[in-house]
Coordinates of C-alpha atoms and ligand atoms in Angstrom, one line a residue:
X1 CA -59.2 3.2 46.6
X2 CA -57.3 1.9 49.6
X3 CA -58.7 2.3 52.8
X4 CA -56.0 0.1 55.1
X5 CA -53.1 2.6 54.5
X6 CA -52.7 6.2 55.7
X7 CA -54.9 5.6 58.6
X8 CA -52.8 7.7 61.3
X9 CA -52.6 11.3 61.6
X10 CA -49.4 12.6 60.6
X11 CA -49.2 13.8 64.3
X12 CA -49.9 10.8 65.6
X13 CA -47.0 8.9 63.3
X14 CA -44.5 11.5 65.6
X15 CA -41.1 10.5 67.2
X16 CA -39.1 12.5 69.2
X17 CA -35.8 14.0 67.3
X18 CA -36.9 12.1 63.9
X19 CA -36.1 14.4 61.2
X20 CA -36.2 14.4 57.3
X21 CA -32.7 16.3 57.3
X22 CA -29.7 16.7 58.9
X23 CA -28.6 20.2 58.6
X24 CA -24.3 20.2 58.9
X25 CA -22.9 22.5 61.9
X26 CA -23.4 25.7 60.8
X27 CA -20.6 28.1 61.8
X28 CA -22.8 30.7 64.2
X29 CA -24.0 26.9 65.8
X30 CA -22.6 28.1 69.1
X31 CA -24.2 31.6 69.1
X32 CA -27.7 31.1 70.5
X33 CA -31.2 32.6 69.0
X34 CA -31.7 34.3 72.4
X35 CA -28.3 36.2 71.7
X36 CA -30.1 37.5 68.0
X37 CA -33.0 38.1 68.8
X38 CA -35.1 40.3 71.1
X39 CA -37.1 38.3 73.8
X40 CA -40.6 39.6 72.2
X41 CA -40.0 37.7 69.0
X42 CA -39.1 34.2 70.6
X43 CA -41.4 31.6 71.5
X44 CA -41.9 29.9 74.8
X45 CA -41.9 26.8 73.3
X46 CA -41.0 24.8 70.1
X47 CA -44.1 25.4 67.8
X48 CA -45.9 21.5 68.1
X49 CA -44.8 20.1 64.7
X50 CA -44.9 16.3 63.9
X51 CA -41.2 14.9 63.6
X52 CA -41.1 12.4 61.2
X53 CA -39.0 11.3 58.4
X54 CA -39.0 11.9 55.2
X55 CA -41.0 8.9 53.4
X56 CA -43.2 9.2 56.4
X57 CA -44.6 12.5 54.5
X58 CA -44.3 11.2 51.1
X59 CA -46.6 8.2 51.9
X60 CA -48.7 9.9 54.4
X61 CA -49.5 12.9 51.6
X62 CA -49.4 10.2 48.7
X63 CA -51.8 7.7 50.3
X64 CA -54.5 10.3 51.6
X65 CA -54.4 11.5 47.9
X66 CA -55.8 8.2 46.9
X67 CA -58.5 8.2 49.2
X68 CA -60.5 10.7 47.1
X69 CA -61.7 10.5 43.9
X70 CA -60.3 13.3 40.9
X71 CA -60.6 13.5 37.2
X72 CA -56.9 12.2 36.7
X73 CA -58.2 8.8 38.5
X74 CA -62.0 8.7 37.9
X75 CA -65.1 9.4 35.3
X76 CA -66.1 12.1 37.1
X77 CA -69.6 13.1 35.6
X78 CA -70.7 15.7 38.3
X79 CA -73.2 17.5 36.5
X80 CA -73.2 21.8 36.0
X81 CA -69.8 21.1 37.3
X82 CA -67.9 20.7 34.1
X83 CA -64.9 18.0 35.5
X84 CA -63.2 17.3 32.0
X85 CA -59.9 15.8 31.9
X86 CA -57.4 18.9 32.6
X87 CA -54.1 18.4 30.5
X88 CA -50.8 17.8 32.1
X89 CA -49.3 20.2 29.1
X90 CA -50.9 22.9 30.8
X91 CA -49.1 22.6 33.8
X92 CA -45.7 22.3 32.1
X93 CA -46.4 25.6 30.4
X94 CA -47.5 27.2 33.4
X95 CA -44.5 26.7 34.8
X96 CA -42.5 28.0 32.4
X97 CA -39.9 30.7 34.2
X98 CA -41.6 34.1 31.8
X99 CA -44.5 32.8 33.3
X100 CA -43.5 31.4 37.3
X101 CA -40.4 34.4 38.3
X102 CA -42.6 37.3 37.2
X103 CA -44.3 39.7 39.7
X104 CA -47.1 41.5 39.3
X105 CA -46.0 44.4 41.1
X106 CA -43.2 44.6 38.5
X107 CA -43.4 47.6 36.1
X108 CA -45.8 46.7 33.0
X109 CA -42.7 47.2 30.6
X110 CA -41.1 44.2 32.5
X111 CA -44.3 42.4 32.1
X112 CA -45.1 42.3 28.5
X113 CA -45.1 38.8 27.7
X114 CA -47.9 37.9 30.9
X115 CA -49.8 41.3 29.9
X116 CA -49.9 40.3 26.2
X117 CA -51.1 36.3 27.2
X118 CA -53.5 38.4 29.6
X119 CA -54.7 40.5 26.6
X120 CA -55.2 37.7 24.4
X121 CA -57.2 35.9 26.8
X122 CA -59.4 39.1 27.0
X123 CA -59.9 39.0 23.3
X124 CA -60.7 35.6 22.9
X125 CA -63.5 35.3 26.1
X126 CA -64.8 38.5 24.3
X127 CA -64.9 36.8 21.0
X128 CA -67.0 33.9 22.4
X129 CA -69.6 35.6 24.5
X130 CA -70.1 38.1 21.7
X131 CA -69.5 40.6 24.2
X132 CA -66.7 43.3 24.3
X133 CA -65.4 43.9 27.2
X134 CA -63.7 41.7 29.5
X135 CA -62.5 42.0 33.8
X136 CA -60.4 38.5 33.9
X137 CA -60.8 39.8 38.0
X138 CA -63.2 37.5 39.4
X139 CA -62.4 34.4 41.0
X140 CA -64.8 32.0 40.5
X141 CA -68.1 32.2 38.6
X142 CA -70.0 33.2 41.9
X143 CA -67.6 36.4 42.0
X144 CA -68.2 36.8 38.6
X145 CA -72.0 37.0 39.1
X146 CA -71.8 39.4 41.8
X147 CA -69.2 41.6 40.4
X148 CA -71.5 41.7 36.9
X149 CA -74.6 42.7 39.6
X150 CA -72.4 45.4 40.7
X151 CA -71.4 46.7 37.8
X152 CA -75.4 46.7 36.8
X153 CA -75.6 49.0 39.6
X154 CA -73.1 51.3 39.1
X155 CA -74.7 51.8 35.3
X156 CA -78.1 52.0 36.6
X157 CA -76.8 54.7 39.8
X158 CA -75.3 56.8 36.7
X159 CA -78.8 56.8 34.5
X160 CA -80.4 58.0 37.9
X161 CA -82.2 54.9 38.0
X162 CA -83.6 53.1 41.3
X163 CA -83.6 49.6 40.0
X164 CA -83.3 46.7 42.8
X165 CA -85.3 43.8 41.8
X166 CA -83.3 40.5 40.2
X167 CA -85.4 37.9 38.5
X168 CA -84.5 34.3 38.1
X169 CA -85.6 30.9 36.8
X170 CA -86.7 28.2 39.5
X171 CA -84.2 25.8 38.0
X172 CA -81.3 28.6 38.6
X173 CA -77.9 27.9 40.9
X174 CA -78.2 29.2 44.0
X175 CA -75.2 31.5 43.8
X176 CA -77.5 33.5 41.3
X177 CA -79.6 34.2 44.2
X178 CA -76.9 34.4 46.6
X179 CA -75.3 37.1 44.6
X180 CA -78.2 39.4 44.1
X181 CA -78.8 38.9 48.2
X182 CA -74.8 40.3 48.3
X183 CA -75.2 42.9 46.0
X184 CA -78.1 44.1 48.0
X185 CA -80.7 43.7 45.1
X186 CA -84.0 41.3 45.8
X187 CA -84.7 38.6 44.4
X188 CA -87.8 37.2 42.5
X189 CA -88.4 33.5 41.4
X190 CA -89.8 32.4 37.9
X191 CA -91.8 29.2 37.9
X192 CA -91.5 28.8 34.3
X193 CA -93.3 26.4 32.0
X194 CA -94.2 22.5 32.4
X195 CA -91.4 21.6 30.2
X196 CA -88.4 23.1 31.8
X197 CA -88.2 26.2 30.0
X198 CA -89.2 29.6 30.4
X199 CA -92.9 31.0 30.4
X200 CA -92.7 34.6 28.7
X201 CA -95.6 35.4 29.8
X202 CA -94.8 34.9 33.9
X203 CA -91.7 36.9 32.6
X204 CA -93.6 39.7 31.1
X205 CA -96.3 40.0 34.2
X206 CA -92.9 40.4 36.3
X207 CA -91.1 42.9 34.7
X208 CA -91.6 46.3 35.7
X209 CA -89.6 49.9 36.5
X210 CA -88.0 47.9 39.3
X211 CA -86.6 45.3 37.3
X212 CA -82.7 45.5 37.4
X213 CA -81.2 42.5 36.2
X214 CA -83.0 39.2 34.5
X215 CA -80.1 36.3 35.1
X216 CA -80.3 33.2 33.5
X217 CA -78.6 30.3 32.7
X218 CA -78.5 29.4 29.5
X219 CA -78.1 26.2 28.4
X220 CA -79.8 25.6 31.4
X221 CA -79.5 23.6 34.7
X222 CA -81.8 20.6 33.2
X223 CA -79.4 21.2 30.0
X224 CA -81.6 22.6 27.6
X225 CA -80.9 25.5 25.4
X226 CA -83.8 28.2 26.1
X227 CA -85.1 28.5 22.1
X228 CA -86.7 31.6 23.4
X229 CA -84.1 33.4 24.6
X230 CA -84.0 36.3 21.7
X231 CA -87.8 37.1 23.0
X232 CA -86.9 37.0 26.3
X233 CA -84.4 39.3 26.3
X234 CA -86.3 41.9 24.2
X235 CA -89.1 41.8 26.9
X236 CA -86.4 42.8 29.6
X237 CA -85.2 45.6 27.8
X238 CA -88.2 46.9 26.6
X239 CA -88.9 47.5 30.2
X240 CA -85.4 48.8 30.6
X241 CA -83.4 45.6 32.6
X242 CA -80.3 44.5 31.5
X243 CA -80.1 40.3 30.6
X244 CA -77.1 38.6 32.6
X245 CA -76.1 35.1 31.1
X246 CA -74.2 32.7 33.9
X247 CA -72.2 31.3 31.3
X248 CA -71.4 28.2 33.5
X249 CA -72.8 25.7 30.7
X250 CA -70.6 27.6 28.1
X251 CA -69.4 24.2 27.6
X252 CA -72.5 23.4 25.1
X253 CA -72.5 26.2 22.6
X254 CA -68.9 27.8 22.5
X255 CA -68.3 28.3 19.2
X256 CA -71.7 27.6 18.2
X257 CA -73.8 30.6 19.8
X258 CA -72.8 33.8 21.8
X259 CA -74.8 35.2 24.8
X260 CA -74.4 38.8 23.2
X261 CA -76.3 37.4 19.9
X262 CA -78.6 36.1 21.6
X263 CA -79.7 39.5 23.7
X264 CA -77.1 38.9 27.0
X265 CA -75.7 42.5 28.4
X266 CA -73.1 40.7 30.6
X267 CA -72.0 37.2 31.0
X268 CA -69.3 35.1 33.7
X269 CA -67.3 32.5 32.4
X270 CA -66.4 29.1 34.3
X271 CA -62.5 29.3 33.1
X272 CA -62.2 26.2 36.0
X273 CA -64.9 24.4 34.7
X274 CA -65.3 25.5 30.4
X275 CA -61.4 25.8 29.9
X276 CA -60.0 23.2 32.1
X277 CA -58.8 24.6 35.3
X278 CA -58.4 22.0 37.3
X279 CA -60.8 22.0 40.1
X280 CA -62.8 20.9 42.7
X281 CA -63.5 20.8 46.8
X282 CA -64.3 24.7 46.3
X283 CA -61.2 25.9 44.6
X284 CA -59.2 27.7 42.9
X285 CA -61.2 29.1 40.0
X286 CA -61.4 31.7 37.7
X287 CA -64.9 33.9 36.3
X288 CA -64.2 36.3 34.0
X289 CA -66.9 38.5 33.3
X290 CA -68.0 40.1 29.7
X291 CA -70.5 42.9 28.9
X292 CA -71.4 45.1 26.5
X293 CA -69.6 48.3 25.7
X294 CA -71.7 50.4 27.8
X295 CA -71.1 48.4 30.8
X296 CA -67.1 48.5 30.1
X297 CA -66.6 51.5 32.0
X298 CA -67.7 50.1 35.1
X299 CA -65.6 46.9 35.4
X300 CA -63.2 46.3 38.1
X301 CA -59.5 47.3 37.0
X302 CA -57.1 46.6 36.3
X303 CA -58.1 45.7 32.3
X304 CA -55.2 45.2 29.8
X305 CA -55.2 47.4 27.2
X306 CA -52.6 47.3 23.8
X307 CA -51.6 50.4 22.4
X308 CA -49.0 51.1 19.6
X309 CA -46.0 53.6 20.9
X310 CA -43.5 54.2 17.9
X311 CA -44.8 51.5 16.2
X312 CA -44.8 49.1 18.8
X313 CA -47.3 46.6 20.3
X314 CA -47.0 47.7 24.2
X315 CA -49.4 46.2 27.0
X316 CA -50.9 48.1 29.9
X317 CA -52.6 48.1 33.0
X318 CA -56.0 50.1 32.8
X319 CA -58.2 51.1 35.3
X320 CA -62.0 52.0 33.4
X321 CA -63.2 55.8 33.7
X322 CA -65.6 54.7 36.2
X323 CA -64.7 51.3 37.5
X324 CA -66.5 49.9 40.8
X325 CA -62.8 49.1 42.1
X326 CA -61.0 45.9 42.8
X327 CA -62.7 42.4 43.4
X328 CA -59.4 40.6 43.5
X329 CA -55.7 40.9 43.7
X330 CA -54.1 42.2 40.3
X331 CA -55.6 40.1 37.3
X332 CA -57.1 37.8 39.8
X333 CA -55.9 34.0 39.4
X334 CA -53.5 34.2 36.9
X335 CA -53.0 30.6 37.4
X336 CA -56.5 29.1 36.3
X337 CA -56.8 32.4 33.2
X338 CA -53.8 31.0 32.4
X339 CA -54.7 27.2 31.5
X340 CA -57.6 28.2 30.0
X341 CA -55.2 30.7 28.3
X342 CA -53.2 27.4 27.0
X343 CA -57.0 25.3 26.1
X344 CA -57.9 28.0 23.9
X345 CA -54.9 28.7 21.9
X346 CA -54.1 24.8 21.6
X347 CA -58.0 24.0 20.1
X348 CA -57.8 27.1 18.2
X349 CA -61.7 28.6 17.0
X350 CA -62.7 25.2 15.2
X351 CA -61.2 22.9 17.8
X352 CA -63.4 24.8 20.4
X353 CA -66.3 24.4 18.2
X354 CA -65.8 20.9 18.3
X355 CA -65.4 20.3 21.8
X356 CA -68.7 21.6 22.6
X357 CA -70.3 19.1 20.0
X358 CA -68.4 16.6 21.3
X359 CA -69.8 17.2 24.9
X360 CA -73.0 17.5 23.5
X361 CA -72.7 14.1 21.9
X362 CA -71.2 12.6 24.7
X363 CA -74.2 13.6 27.2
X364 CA -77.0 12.5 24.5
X365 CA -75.3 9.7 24.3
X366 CA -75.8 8.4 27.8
X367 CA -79.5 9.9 28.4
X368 CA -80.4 7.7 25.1
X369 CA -78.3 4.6 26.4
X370 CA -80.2 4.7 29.8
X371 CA -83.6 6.1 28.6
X372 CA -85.3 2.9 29.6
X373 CA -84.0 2.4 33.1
X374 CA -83.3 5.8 33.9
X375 CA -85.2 8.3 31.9
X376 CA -85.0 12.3 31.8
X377 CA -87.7 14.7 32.9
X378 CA -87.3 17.3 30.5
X379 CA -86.0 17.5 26.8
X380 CA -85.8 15.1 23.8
X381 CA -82.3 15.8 23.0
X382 CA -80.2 17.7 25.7
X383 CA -77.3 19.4 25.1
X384 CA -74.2 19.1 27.5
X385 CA -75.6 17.4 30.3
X386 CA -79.2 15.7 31.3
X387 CA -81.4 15.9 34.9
X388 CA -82.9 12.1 35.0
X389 CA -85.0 11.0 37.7
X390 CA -85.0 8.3 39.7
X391 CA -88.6 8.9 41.5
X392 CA -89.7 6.0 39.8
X393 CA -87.1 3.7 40.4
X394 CA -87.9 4.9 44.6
X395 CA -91.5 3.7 43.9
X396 CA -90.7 0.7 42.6
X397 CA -87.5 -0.6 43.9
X398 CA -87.0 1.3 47.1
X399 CA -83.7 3.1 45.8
X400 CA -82.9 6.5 46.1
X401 CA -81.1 9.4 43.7
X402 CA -78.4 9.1 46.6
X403 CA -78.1 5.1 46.7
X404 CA -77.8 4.9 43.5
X405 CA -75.0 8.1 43.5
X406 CA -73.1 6.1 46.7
X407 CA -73.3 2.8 45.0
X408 CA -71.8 3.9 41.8
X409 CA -68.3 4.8 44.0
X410 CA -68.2 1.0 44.5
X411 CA -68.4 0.5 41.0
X412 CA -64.9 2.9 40.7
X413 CA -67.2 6.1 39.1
X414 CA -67.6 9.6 40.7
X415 CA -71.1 10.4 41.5
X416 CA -73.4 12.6 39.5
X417 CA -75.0 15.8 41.0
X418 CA -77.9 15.1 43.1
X419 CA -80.8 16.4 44.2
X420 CA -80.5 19.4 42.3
X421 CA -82.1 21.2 40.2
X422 CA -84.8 21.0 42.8
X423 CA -87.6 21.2 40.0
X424 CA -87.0 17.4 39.7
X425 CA -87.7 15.3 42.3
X426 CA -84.7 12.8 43.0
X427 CA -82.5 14.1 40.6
X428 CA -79.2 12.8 39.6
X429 CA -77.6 15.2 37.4
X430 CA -74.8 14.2 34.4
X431 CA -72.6 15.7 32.7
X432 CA -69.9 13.7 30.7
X433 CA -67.8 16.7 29.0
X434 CA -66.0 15.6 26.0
X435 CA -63.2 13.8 27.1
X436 CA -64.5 10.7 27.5
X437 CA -64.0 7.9 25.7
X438 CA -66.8 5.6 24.1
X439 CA -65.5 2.7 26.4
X440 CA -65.6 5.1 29.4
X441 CA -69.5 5.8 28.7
X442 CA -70.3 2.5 28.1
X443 CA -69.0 0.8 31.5
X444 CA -70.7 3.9 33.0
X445 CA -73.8 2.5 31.5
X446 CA -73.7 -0.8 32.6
X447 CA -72.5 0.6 36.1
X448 CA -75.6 2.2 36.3
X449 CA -77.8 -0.9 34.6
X450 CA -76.2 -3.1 37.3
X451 CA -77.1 -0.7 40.1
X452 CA -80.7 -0.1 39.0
X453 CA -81.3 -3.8 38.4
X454 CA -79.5 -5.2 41.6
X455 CA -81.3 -8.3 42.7
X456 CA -80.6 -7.6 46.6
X457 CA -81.6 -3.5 46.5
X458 CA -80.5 -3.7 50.3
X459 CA -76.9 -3.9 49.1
X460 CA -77.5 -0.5 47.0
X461 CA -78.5 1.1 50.1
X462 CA -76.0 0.2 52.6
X463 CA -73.2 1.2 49.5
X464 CA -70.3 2.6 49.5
X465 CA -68.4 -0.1 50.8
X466 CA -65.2 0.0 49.1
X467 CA -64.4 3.8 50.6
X468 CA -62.9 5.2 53.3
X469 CA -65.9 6.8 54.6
X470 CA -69.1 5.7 54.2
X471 CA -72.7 7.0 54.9
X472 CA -71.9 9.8 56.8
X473 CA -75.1 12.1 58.5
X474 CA -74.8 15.0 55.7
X475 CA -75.8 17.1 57.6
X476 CA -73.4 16.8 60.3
X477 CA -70.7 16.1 58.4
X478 CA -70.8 19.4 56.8
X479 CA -71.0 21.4 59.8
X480 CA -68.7 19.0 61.9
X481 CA -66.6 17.9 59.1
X482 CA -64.0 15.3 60.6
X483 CA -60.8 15.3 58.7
X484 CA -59.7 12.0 60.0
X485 CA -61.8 9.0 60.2
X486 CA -60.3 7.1 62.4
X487 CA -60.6 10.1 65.2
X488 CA -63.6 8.9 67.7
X489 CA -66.4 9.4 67.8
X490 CA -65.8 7.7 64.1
X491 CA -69.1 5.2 64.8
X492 CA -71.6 8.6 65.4
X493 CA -71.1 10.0 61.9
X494 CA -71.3 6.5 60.2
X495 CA -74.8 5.6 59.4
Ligands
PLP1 C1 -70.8 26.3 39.0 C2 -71.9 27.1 38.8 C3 -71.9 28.4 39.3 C4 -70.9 29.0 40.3 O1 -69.6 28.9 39.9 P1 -68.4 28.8 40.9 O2 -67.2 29.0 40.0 O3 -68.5 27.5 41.5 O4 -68.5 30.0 41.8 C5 -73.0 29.3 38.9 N1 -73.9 28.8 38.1 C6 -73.9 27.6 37.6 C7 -75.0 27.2 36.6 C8 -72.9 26.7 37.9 O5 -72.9 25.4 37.4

């Protein structure tokens, strides 16, 4: 990264009457604005746009793109997050003109070719949760879990049945929480067991009549596959709550396992993260849900349905009997369903199958190659990704989960997740996904070697300093966030 470039605001890089292009003399040039239009619609003033020309916003844009990290430029193993490399093929197709000039107001005979991709896409997401129907609506996997909670409802308000009570493992994302808080359920914490996974007992004590909806992620946040699932569910239904599987960590067992064969009513996909939508810094996404048949009625609509008329295939819109309504424009974003649209079709059912044991590799992989400086809390194997700790390496060297995140930036990788899941202390959270390379891995291993091992620990903790920014307050800078460093008071948010 380069931090002596692109310094300036665009604003401040203005000169009067420079332009990026010179328009020729159009022929009404002598007939004012004021003459066209009515005084209510004109401005007092010019509207306060930088003038500049135009490799002055081609460099300005260009250089403040390399100030960040991304997956095109760095390892990027942000853990629960899912940041594998998203192919540029995917953004050629999604360009193509069926694809980019239709509308989806357009009448759905005009729209066959998008509805039939859209139907496909159903079909496959259905095929891999084990699950058989399919909103592609939501737009992230938050959405997704809140849409599935409403749908819950909706079932539950039709059976007569008062249900309002969520449960939820302690090592859960808090957007499971967050949801049932939206969807105006309560929520109810599961310690679970001393080694990471669920205790079926706390579960049983918990449910009751109340119960609504048990959520859990599965492979879990600490990336462990829950081997009593199948139980678990069965005790939820026995007491009559549905199972809802945040499907974030699909990553691990697509094509392996299904959440529906393994006792989940209703499931969101991660299309952003699983099927390589490119994302990050909150957007866009794309989380699909799937449930079981008896949920179907209640998703959000449209759905795309395929019928035969004269002995043709025909797509079409379809709202369910008794659907909770819209959570998002049309199909939601077509763009993101749509990439994971191409992933899916280009691995095919074994190439998917292959990914996720690649990414499983990949992740046990590192935990073993830094087992000795850097061990893992929970797990023998893991399966896409690995919570270490560095609590000892605090005791004994002075360093931190986040100095040893900030000082891995100098070293030209993307941090892990940290702090989180909060059930181990000083957490630093990886998840490699499968498209790295051996030599990728390795120099990621030595980073982190060098970084644990550093004679001078002092220079670990006054690290990054190869970025553009570098310790600033947290705290502050998310609720004051600065989009310019060079804007004063720069010094107060630099630690
Ligand atoms: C990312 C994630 C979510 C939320 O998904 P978004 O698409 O970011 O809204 C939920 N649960 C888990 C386990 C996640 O990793």
């Amino acid at each position: 990264m380069n931090n002596t470039i692109a310094t300036r605001l665009i604003f401040e890089q203005s000169q009067p009457g420079r332009r990026s292009v010179s328009w020729p003399a159009a022929p009404l040039a002598d007939v004012s604005l004021q003459d066209m239009l009515p005084a209510s619609s004109l401005a007092a003033s010019p509207p306060p746009l930088p003038e500049v020309g135009e490799p002055d916003v081609v460099r300005h844009f260009v250089n403040l793109s390399t100030q960040n990290m991304s997956v095109d430029s760095h390892f990027y193993p942000l853990g629960s997050c899912t940041m594998k490399y998203n192919p540029k093929r995917h953004e050629r197709w999604a360009k193509l003109p069926g694809i980019i000039d239709v509308h989806p107001s357009q009448r759905d005979e005009d729209l066959q070719g998008l509805l039939g991709i859209l139907y496909e896409l159903q079909e496959m997401l259905a095929e891999i949760a084990g699950l058989p129907c399919v909103s592609l609506q939501p737009a992230a996997g938050a959405q997704g879990e809140l849409t599935a909670l409403l749908v819950a409802k909706a079932y539950f308000r039709s059976r007569g049945e008062e249900r309002t009570a969520v449960l939820f493992p302690a090592n859960a994302h808090g957007t499971n929480p967050a949801s049932a808080a939206a969807a105006g359920l309560t929520c109810r914490q599961l310690a679970g067991g001393p080694d990471g996974l669920l205790d079926l007992e706390e579960l049983q004590r918990a449910v009751n009549a109340q119960t609504a909806v048990f959520m859990i992620t599965n492979p879990s946040t600490l990336g462990l596959f829950e081997p009593r699932i199948a139980e678990a569910a069965r005790i939820v239904h026995a007491a009559g709550g549905l199972v809802y599987i945040d499907g974030a960590n699909m990553n691990a067992i697509m094509g392996i396992t299904r959440p529906g064969d393994f006792g989940g009513d209703m499931m969101h996909y991660n299309v952003h993260k699983t099927f390589t939508g490119p994302h990050g810094a909150g957007g866009p996404g794309a989380g699909p849900i799937a449930v079981r048949d008896f949920l179907g009625p209640f998703l959000p609509g449209p759905v795309v349905v395929r019928e035969e008329q004269n002995g043709e295939i025909v797509y079409r819109r379809h709202t369910p009997a008794s659907s909770i309504g819209r959570v998002r424009t049309f199909f939601g974003n077509v763009g993101i369903l749509l990439r994971g649209y191409f992933y899916l079709r280009t691995l095919g059912a074994r190439g998917v199958r292959d990914a996720a044991e690649q990414a499983v590799l990949n992740a046990n992989y590192l935990k073993s190659s830094l087992a000795d400086v850097l061990p893992a809390r929970y797990g023998r194997y893991c399966l896409h990704e690995f919570v270490a700790s560095a609590q000892q390496i605090l005791q004994q060297r002075g360093l931190s989960a986040m100095d040893i995140a900030k000082r891995l930036l100098d070293h030209g990788f993307h941090a892990p997740t940290v702090y989180f899941p909060l059930v181990v202390p000083e957490a630093l959270m990886i998840e490699p996904t499968e498209t790295e390379s051996l030599a990728t891995l390795d120099a990621f291993v030595d980073a982190l070697r060098k970084i644990i091992l550093e004679e001078d620990p002092a220079v670990v903790k006054s690290a990054p300093q190869t970025t553009p920014v570098c310790r600033p307050d947290e705290v502050r800078a998310a609720r004051q966030p600065m989009m310019c460093w060079t804007c004063p008071p720069a010094e107060s948010i630099v630690k």
